[in-house]
XYZ file of C-alpha atoms in Angstrom:
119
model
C 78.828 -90.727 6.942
C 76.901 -89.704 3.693
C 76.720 -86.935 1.804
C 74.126 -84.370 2.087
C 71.445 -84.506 -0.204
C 71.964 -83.167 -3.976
C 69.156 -81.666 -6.546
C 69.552 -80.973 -10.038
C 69.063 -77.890 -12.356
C 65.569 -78.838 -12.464
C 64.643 -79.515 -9.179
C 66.552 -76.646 -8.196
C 64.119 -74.475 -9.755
C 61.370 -75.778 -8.544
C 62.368 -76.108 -5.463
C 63.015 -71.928 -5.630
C 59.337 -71.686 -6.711
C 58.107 -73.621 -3.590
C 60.095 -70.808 -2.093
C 63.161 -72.725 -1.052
C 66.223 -70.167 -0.417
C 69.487 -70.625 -2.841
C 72.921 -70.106 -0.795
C 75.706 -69.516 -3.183
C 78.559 -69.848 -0.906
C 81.711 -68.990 -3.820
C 84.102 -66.596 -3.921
C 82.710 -62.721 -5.272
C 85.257 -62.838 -7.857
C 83.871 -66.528 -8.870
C 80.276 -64.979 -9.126
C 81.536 -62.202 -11.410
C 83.365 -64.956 -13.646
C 79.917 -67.129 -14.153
C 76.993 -65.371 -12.876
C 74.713 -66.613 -10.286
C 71.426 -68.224 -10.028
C 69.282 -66.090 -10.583
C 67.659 -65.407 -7.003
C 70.556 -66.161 -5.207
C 71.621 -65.336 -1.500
C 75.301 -64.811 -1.974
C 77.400 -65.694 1.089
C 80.738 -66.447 0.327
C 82.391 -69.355 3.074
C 85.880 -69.516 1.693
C 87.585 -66.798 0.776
C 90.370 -66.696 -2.186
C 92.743 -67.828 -0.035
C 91.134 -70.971 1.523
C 90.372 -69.463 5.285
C 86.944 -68.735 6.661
C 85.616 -66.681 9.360
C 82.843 -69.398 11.036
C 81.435 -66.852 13.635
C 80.825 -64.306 11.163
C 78.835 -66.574 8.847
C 76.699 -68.497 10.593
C 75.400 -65.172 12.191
C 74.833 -64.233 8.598
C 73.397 -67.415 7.602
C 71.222 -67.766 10.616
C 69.361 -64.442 9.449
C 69.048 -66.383 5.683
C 67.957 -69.902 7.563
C 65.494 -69.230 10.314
C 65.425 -72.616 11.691
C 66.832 -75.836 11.979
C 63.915 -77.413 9.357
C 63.934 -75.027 7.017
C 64.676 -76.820 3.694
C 67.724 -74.797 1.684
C 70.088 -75.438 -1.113
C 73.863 -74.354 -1.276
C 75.812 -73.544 -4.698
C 79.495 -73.793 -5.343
C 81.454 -73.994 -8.654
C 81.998 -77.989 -7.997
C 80.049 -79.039 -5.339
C 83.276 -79.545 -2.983
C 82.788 -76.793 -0.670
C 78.829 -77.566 -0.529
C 79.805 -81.286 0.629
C 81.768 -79.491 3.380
C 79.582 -76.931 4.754
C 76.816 -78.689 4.022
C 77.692 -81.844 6.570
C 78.931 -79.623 8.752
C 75.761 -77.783 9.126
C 73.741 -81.289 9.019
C 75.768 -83.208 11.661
C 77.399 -80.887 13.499
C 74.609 -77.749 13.794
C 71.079 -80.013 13.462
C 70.124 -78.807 10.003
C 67.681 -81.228 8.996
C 66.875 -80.112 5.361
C 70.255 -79.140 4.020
C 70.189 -79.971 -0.081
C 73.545 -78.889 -2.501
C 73.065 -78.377 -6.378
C 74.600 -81.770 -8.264
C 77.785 -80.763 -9.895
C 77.738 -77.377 -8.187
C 77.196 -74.130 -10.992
C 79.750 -75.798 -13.620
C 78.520 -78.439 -14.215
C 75.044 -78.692 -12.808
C 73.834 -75.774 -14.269
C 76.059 -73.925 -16.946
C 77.079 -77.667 -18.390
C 73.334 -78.201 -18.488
C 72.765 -74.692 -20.737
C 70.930 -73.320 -17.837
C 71.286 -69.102 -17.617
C 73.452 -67.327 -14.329
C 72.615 -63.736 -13.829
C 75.137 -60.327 -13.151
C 76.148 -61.208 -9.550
């Protein structure tokens, strides 16, 4: 099985100008500790402790992502919790345009000297 498709900083912002929605699926208190893209949707998936509430989510996301071709892009500190949701949502749910930011916020965006806004 392979990974979902990643982007970098830069295609990552121009990807938002096209209009492409930015999930950042951390943790609130990891969004007050860096910031977020600016223009983020912030939807956390795992909480501090590691457990997640699927129902709940996806009837959040599902009002973020209208359809199962909508092209969107998910943020985490890593990019090891995008890898996760991100297949999940591809092979198991039919998303068809499911991108994750390379190196997640570390190190695909602060690492690069890119800015994170006041979450």
């Amino acid at each position: 099985m392979r990974d979902i498709e990643c982007v970098d900083d830069s295609e990552l912002l121009k990807l938002q100008k096209e209009g492409v929605k930015i999930i950042d699926i951390r943790t609130k208190m990891e969004w007050q500790m860096t910031g977020v893209v600016d223009g983020s949707i912030l939807l956390t998936f795992f909480d501090e402790r590691g457990t997640y509430d699927m129902e709940n989510w996806l009837k959040e996301f599902e009002n973020i992502v209208k359809n199962r071709d909508e092209k969107f892009i998910l943020v985490c500190a890593h990019a090891n919790r995008t890898k996760v949701v991100g297949n999940f949502l591809r092979d198991k749910l039919g998303y068809k345009n499911v991108l994750e930011l390379c190196g997640g916020i570390e190190y695909g965006w602060l690492m690069k000297g890119k800015e994170c806004v006041e979450a």
